[in-house]
Coordinates of C-alpha atoms in Angstrom, one line a residue:
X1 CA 104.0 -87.0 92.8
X2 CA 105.7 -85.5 96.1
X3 CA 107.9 -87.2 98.2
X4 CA 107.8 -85.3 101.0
X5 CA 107.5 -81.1 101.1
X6 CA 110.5 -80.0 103.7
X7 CA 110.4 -76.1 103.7
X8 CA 108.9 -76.4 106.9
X9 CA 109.5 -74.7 110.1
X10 CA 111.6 -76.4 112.4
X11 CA 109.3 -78.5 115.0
X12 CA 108.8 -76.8 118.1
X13 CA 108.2 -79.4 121.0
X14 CA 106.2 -78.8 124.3
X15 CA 106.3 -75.3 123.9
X16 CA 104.4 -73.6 127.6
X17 CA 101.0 -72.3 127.1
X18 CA 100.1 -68.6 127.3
X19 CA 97.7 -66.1 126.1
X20 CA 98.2 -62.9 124.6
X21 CA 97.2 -59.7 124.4
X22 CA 97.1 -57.2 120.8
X23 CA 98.0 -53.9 121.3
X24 CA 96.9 -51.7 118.5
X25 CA 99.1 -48.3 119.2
X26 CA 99.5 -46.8 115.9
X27 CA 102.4 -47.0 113.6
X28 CA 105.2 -45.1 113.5
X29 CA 106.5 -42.6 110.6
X30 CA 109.7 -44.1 109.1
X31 CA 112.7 -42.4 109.5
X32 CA 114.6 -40.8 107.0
X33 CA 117.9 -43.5 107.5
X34 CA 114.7 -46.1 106.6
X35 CA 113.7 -44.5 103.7
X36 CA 116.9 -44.6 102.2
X37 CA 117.5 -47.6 100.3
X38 CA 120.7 -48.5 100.4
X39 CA 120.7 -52.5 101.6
X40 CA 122.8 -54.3 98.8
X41 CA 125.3 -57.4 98.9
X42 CA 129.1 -57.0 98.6
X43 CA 131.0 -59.2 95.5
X44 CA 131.8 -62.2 98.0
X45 CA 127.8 -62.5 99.0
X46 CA 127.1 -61.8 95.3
X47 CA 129.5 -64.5 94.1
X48 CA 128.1 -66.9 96.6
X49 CA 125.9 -70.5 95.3
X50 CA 125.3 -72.1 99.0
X51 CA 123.0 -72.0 101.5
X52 CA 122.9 -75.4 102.1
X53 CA 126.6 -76.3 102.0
X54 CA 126.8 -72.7 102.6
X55 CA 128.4 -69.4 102.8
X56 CA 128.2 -67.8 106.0
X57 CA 127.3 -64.0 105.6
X58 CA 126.5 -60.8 108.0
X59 CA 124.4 -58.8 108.9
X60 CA 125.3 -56.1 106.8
X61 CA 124.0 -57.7 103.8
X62 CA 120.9 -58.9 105.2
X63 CA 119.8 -55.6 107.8
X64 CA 116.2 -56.7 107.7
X65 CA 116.6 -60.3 108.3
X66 CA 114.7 -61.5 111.6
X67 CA 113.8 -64.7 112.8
X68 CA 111.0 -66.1 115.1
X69 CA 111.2 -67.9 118.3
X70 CA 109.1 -69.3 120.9
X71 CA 110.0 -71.0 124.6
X72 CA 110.1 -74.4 125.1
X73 CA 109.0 -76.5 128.4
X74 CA 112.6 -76.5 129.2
X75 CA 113.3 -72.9 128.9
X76 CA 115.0 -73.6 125.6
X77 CA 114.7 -71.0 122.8
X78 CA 113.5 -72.6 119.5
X79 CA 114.3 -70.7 116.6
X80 CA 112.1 -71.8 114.0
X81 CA 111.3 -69.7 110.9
X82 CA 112.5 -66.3 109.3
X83 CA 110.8 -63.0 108.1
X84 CA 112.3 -59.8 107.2
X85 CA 111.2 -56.5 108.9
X86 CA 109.0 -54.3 106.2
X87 CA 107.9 -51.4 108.6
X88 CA 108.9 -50.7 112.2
X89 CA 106.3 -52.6 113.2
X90 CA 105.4 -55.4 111.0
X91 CA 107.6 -58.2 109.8
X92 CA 107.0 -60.4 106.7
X93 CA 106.9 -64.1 106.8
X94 CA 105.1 -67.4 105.8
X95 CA 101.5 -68.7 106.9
X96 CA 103.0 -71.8 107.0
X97 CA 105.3 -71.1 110.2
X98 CA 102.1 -71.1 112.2
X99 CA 100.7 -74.2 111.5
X100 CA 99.6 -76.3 114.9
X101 CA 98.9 -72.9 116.7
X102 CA 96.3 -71.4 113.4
X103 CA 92.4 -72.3 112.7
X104 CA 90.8 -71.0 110.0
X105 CA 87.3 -69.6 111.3
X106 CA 84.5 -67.4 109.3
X107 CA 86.7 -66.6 106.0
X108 CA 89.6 -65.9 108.3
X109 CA 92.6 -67.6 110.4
X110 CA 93.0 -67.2 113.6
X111 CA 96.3 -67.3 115.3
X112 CA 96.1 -69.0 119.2
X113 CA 100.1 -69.2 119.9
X114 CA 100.7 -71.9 122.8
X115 CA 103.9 -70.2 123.9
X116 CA 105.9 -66.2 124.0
X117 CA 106.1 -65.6 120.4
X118 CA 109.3 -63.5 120.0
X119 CA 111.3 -61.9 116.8
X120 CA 114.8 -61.1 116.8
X121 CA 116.8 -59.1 114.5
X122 CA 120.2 -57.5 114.4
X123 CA 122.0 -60.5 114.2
X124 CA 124.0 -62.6 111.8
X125 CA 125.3 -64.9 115.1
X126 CA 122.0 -66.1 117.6
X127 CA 124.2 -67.3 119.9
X128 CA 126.2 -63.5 120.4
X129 CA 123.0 -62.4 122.1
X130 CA 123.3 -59.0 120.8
X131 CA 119.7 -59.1 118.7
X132 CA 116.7 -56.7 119.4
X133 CA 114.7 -59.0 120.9
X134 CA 110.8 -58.2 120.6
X135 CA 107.7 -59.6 121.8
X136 CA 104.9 -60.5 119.3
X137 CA 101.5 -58.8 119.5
X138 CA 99.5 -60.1 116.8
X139 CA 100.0 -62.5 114.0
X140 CA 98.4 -61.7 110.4
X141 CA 97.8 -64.5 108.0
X142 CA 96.1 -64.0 104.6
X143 CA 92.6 -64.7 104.8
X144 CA 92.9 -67.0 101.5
X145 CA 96.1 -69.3 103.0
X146 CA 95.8 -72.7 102.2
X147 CA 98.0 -75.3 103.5
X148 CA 100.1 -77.9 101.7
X149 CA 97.8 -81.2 101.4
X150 CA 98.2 -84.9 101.0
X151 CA 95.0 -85.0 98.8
X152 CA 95.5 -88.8 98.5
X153 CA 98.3 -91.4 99.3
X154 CA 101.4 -89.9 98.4
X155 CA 100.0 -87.2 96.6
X156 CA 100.5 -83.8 97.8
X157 CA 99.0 -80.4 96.8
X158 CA 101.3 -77.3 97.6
X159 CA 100.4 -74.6 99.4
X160 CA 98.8 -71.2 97.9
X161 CA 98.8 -67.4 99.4
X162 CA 101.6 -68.5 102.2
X163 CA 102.0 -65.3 103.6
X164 CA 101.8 -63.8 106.7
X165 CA 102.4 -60.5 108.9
X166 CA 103.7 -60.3 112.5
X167 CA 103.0 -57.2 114.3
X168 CA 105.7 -56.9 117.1
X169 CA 105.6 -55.2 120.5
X170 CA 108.1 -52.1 119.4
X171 CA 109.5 -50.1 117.4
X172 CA 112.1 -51.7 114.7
X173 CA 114.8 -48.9 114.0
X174 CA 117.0 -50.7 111.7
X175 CA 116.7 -51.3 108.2
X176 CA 114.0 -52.2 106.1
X177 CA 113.5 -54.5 103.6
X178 CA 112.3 -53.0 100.4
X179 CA 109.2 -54.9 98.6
X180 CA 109.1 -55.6 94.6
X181 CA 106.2 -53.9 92.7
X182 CA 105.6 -56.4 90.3
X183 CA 106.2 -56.2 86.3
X184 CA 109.2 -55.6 85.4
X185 CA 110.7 -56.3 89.1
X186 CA 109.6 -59.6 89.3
X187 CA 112.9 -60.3 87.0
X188 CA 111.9 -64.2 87.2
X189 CA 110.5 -64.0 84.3
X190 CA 114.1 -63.4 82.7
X191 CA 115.9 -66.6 84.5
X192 CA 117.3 -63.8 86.6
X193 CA 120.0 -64.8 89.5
X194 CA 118.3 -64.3 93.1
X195 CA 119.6 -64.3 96.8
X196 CA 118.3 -66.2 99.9
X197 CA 119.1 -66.3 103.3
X198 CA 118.7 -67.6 107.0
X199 CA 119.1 -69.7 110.1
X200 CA 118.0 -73.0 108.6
X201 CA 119.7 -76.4 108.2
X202 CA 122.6 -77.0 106.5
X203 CA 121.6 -80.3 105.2
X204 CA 118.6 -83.1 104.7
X205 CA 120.1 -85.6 106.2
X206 CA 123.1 -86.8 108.2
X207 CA 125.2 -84.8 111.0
X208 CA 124.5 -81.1 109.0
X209 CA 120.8 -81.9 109.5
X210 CA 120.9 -82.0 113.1
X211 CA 119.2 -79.0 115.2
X212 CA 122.3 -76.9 116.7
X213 CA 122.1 -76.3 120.0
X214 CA 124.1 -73.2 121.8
X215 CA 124.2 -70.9 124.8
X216 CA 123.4 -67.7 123.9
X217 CA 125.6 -64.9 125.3
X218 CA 126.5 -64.3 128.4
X219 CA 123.7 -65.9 130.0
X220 CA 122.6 -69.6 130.8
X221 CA 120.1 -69.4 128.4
X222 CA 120.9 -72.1 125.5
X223 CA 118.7 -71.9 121.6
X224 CA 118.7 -74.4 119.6
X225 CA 117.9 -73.6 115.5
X226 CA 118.8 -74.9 112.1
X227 CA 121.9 -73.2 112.0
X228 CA 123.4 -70.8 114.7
X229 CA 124.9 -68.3 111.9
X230 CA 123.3 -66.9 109.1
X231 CA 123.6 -68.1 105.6
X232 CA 123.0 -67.0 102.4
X233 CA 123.1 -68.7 98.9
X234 CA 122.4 -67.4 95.2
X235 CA 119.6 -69.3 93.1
X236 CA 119.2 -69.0 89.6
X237 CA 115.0 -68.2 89.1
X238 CA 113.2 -70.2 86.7
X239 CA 110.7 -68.3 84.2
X240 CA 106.6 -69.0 85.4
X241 CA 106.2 -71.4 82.5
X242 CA 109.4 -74.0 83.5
X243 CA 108.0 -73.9 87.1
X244 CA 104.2 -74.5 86.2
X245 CA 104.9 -77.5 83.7
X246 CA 107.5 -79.2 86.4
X247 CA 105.0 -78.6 89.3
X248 CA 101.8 -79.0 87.2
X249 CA 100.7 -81.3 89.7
X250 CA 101.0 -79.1 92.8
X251 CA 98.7 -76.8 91.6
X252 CA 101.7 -74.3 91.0
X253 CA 100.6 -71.2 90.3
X254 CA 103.1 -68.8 88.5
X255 CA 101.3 -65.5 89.2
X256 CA 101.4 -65.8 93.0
X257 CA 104.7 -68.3 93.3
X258 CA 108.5 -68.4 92.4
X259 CA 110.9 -71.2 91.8
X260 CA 114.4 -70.9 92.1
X261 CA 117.0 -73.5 92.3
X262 CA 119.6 -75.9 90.5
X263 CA 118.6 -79.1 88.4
X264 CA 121.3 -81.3 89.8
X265 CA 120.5 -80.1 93.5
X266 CA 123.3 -79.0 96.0
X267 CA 121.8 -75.3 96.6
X268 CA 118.4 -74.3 98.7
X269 CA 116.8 -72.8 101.1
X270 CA 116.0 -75.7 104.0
X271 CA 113.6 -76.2 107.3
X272 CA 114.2 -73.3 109.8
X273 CA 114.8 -71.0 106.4
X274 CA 110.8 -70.8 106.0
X275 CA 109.8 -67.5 105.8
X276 CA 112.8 -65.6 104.7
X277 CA 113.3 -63.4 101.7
X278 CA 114.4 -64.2 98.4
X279 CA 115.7 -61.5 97.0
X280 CA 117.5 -59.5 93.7
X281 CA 119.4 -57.0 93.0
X282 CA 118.3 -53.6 91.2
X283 CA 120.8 -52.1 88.9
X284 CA 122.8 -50.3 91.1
X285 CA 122.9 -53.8 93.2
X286 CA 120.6 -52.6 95.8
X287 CA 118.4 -55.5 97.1
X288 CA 114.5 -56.0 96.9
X289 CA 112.7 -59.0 97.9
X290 CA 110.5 -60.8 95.5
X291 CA 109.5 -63.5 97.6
X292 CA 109.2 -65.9 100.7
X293 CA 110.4 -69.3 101.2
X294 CA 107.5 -71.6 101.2
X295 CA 108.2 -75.4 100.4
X296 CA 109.6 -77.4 98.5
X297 CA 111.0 -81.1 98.3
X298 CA 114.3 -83.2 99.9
X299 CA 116.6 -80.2 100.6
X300 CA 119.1 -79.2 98.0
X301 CA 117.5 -82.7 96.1
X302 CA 118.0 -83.1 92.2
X303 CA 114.8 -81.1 89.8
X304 CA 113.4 -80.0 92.8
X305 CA 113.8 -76.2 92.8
X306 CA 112.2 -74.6 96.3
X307 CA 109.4 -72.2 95.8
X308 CA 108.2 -69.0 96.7
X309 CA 105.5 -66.8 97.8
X310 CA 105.8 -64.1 95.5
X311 CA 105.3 -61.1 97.1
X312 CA 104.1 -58.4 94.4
X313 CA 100.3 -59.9 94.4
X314 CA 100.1 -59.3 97.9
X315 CA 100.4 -55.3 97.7
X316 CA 97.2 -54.1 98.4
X317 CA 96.8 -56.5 101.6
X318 CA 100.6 -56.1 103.0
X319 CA 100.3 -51.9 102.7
X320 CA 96.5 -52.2 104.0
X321 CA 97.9 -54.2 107.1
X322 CA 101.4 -53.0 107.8
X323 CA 101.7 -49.2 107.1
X324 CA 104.8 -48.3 106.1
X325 CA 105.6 -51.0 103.7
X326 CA 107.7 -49.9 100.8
X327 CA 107.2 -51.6 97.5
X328 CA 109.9 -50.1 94.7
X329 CA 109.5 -50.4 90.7
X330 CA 112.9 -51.7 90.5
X331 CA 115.3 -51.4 87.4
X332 CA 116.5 -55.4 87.4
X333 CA 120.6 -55.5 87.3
X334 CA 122.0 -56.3 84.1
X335 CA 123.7 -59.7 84.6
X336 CA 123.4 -62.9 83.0
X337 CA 123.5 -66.3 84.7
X338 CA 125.9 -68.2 82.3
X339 CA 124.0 -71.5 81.2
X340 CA 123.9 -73.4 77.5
X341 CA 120.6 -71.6 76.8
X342 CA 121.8 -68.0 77.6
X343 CA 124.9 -68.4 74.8
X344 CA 122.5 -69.7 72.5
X345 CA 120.2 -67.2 73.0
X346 CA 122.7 -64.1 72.9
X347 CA 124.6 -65.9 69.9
X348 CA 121.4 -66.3 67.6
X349 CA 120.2 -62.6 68.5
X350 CA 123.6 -61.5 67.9
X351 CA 124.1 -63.1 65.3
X352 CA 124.2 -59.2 62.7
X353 CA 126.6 -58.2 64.7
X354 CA 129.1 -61.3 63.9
X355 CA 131.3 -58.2 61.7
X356 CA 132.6 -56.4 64.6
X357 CA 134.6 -59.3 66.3
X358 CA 137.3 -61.7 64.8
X359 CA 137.2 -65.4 66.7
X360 CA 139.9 -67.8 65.3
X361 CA 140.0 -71.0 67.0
X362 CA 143.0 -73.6 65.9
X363 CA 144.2 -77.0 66.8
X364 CA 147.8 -77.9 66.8
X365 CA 149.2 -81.5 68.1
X366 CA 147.5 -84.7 67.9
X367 CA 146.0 -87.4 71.2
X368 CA 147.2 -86.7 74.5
X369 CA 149.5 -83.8 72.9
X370 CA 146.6 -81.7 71.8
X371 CA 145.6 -78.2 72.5
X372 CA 143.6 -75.4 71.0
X373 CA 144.7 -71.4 70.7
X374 CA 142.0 -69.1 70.4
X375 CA 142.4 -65.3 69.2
X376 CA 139.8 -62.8 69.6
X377 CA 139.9 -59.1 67.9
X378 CA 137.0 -57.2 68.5
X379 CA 136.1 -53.9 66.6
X380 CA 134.2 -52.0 68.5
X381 CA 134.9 -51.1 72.8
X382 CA 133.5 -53.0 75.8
X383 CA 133.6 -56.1 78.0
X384 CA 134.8 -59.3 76.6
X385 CA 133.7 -62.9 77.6
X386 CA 135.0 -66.2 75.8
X387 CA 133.2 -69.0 76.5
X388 CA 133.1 -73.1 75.4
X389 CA 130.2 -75.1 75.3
X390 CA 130.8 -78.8 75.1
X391 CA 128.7 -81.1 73.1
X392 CA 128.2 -82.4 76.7
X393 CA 127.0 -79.8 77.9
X394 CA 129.6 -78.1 80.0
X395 CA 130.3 -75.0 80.0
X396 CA 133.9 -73.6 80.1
X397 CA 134.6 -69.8 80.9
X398 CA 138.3 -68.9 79.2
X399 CA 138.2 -65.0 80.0
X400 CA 138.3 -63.4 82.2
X401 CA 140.1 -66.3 84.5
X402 CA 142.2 -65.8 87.4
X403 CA 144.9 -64.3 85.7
X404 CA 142.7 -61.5 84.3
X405 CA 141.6 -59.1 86.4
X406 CA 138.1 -57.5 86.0
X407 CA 139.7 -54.2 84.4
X408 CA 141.1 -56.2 81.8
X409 CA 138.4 -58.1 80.7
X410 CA 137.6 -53.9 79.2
X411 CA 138.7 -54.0 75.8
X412 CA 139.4 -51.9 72.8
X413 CA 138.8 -51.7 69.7
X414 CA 141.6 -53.6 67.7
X415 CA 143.2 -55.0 70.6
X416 CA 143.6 -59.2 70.2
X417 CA 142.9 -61.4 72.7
X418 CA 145.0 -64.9 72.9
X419 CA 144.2 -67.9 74.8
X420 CA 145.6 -69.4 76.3
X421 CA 147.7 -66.3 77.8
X422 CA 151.0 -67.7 78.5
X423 CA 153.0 -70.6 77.1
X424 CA 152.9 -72.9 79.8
X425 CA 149.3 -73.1 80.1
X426 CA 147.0 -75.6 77.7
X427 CA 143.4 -75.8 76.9
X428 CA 142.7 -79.1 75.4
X429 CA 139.6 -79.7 73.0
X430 CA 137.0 -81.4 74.2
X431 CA 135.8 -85.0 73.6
X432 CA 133.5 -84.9 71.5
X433 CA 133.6 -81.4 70.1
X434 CA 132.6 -78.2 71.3
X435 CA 131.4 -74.1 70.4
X436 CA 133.7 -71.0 71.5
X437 CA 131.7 -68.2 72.3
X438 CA 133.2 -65.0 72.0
X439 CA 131.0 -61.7 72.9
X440 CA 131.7 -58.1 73.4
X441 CA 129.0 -56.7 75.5
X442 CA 128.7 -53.1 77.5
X443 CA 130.2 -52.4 80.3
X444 CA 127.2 -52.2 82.6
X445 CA 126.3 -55.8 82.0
X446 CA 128.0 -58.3 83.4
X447 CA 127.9 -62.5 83.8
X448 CA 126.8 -63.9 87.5
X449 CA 129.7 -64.1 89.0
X450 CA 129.4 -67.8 90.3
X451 CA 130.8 -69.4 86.8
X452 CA 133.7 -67.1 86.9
X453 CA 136.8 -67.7 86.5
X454 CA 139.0 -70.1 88.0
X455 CA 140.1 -72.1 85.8
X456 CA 140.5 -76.1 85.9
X457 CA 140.8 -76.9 81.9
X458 CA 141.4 -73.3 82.2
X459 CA 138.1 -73.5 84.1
X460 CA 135.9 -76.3 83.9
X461 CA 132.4 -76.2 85.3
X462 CA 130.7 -79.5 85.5
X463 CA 126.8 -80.0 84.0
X464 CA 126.3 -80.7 87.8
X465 CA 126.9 -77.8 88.7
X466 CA 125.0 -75.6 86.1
X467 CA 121.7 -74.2 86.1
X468 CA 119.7 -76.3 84.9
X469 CA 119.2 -75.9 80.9
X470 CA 115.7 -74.9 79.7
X471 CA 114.2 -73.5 76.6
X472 CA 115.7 -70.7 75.3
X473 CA 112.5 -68.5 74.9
X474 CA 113.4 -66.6 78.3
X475 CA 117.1 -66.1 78.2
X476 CA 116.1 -64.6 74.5
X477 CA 113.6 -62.2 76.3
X478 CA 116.2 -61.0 78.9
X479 CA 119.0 -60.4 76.4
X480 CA 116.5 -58.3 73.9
X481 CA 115.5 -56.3 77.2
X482 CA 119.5 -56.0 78.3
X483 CA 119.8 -55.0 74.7
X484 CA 117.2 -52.5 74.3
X485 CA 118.7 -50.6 77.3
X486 CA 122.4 -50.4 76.3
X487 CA 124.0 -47.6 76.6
X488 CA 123.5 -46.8 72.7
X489 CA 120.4 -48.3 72.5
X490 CA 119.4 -51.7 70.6
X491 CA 122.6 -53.7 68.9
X492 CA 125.2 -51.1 68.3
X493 CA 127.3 -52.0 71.4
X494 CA 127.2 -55.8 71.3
X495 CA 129.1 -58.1 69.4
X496 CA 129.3 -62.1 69.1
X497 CA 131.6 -64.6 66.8
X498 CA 130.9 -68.6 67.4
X499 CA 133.2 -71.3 66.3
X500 CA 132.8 -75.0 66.3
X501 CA 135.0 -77.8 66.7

């Protein structure tokens, strides 16, 4: 059952009625700077887990971003969903941000806006008033949208094809967001990491969830939106079969949706972020965008991951309508999200290699006075990671840490490892027992960076904070795929040792 579905666009009150008129001059040839696909996200954005309690970013990492506004009675400017420009004349969005001004007529919608429709891009800061503001022409929504329904007290249906184009008045010189083809670019299907961003509320409830109002510029205009800045968080993606079975009742429909999110809550996408991209990263950390924020429940809430419009199904209709588009056969990154499931995955497919690393974990005092040394000796070259997973649950990363930098985490054959590295630090065992993990894996694959490495038991990461843990089937799929794509091909770079306590 839903409580409430919140990935709304923010409410736009007594907006002023007006007509308007399509113009249908013909699209423009992208340039070469467009063509080149370069958009990607420095290691700060990459590192980031907030969006709601978030991060602020820039508009270098998110070129194509826009967001829609329309006038208010007042004169206020209502910023109200995003989109991301996909040709210079056409940016991507949800159906759902036109709801109130929409009617579906003779197998089609029809879009009657009651105020100025206008898109602005350019900007990380809506109050600078340095944006390329442009009008709207014409707004697109897929013929087969269907809303989100209450089908019956408290029961609620979510919404299906919640996509739309708007065609604006110009041309759009900037960057352009680059589209995933599908297959193995869709790298949900892997528990992949992915990226979203916007203007939207910082929280559900309380002061963060207030509408903030500002003058914009120089002038006496003031806007009022979900959040003046932009923001970006990072979502882990759940696999089509986790999302289907938690949302079986919303008619969730893996082969045209995403989910993405955090079992114990505290990162999303939120109202006035409707619309935007979610995104990942290719493998030279380029971005593409695999989908648009649609709905989803409380805000940030506990096992309620947002979802997504993926965008791959809706080729044929977002080329046909919007020349120019660019969809890419991406090569996924190589990173893992570090959850319970991922180390038991890599540790049981690993498991042949367990000759080419030494892992020694003792135990010397007793109570209070207790604390573990760990020594690692790997055999073959390439990137180290030592991990502990606690009965509990909890993960704790013990290198690299913050006294590591990333070249050292590169190791050699023979070299040993100890932990903890210098005398006056401790790492006491965990209540209740625990597993060190101890891999050597290539150098072009890496762990999302959000678990690593500050340590606080060297570094403790709470279950809270964790994606959630799920069946292991898909963080098996994405290592043997990793795997087969090593640099030597299959096993012979990878290495894993396990030790319980």
């Amino acid at each position: 059952m839903m409580k409430s579905l919140l990935r709304l666009p923010v409410v736009v009150a007594a907006i002023l009625g007006l007509s308007t008129a399509c113009q249908t001059a013909p699209d423009e040839a992208a340039s070469e700077a467009q063509l080149a696909w370069t958009s990607t996200l420095d290691a700060n954005a990459r590192a980031s887990d907030r969006i709601v309690n978030g991060d602020r970013s820039t508009l270098a990492q998110w070129p194509y971003i826009a967001v829609l506004r329309h006038e208010t009675r007042s004169g206020r400017l209502q910023y109200f969903c995003g989109g991301t420009f996909v040709a210079r004349r056409w940016v991507l969005t949800a159906a759902h941000c036109f709801e109130g001004e929409s009617r579906r007529l003779e197998g089609r919608w029809e879009w009657s806006p009651r105020a100025k429709l206008e898109v602005v891009g350019g900007t990380d800061d809506l109050g600078a008033g340095d944006g390329a503001v442009f009008e709207v022409d014409s707004v697109m929504i897929h013929p087969d949208y269907k809303p989100t329904m209450e089908v019956s007290p408290g029961v609620w249906e979510g919404s299906e094809n919640d996509v739309a184009l708007v065609r604006i008045g110009r041309t759009w010189t900037g960057q352009l967001a680059r589209l995933s083809s599908g297959g193995p670019s869709d790298s949900d299907a892997n528990g992949a990491r992915a990226f979203v961003a916007g203007f939207g509320k910082q929280a559900d409830s309380g002061a963060q969830a207030r509408l903030e109002t500002f003058r914009i510029g120089a002038t006496d205009r003031t806007g009022q939106a979900g959040s003046r800045y932009l923001y970006h968080a990072m979502l882990p993606m759940k696999p089509p079969e986790v999302c289907g079975a938690q949302y079986a009742d919303l008619a969730y429909d893996g082969s045209t949706q995403i989910c993405a999110g955090r079992k114990f809550g505290g990162t999303d996408s939120c109202q006035g972020d409707s619309g935007g991209p979610l995104v990942a990263l290719d493998a030279s950390e380029r971005t593409y965008q695999v989908g648009i924020v649609s709905y989803g429940f409380e805000c940030a809430a506990a096992k309620s991951e947002g979802v997504y419009t993926r965008v791959s199904p809706y080729r044929d209709w977002i080329e046909t309508t919007a020349r120019g588009a660019m969809f890419v056969d991406a090569d996924p990154e190589q990173v893992f999200v570090a959850t319970a499931e991922t180390m038991e995955a890599m540790a049981r497919v690993l498991g042949p290699t367990r000759d080419r690393i030494d892992l020694t974990v003792t135990q010397e005092g007793e109570g209070a006075n207790a604390a573990l040394n760990i020594a690692v000796t790997p055999k073959i070259d390439g990137r180290l990671i030592v991990f502990e997973l606690e009965n509990s649950g909890r993960i704790n990363t013990y290198f690299p840490n913050d006294r590591t930098p990333e070249d050292s985490a590169i190791v050699k054959a023979g070299q040993t490892i100890r932990l903890p590295e210098v005398p006056w630090m401790v790492i006491p065992p965990a209540e209740g027992g625990a597993t060190v993990y101890a891999f050597v894996i290539p150098e072009s694959v890496s762990f999302a960076g959000d678990l690593l490495p500050t340590p606080a038991r060297m570094r403790t990461v709470a279950e809270e904070a964790q994606p959630e843990r799920e069946p292991v089937d898909f963080a098996t799929r994405m290592l043997t795929e990793v795997a087969n794509r090593s640099s030597e091909g299959g096993l012979s770079d990878w290495a894993a040792a396990t030790s319980t306590y």
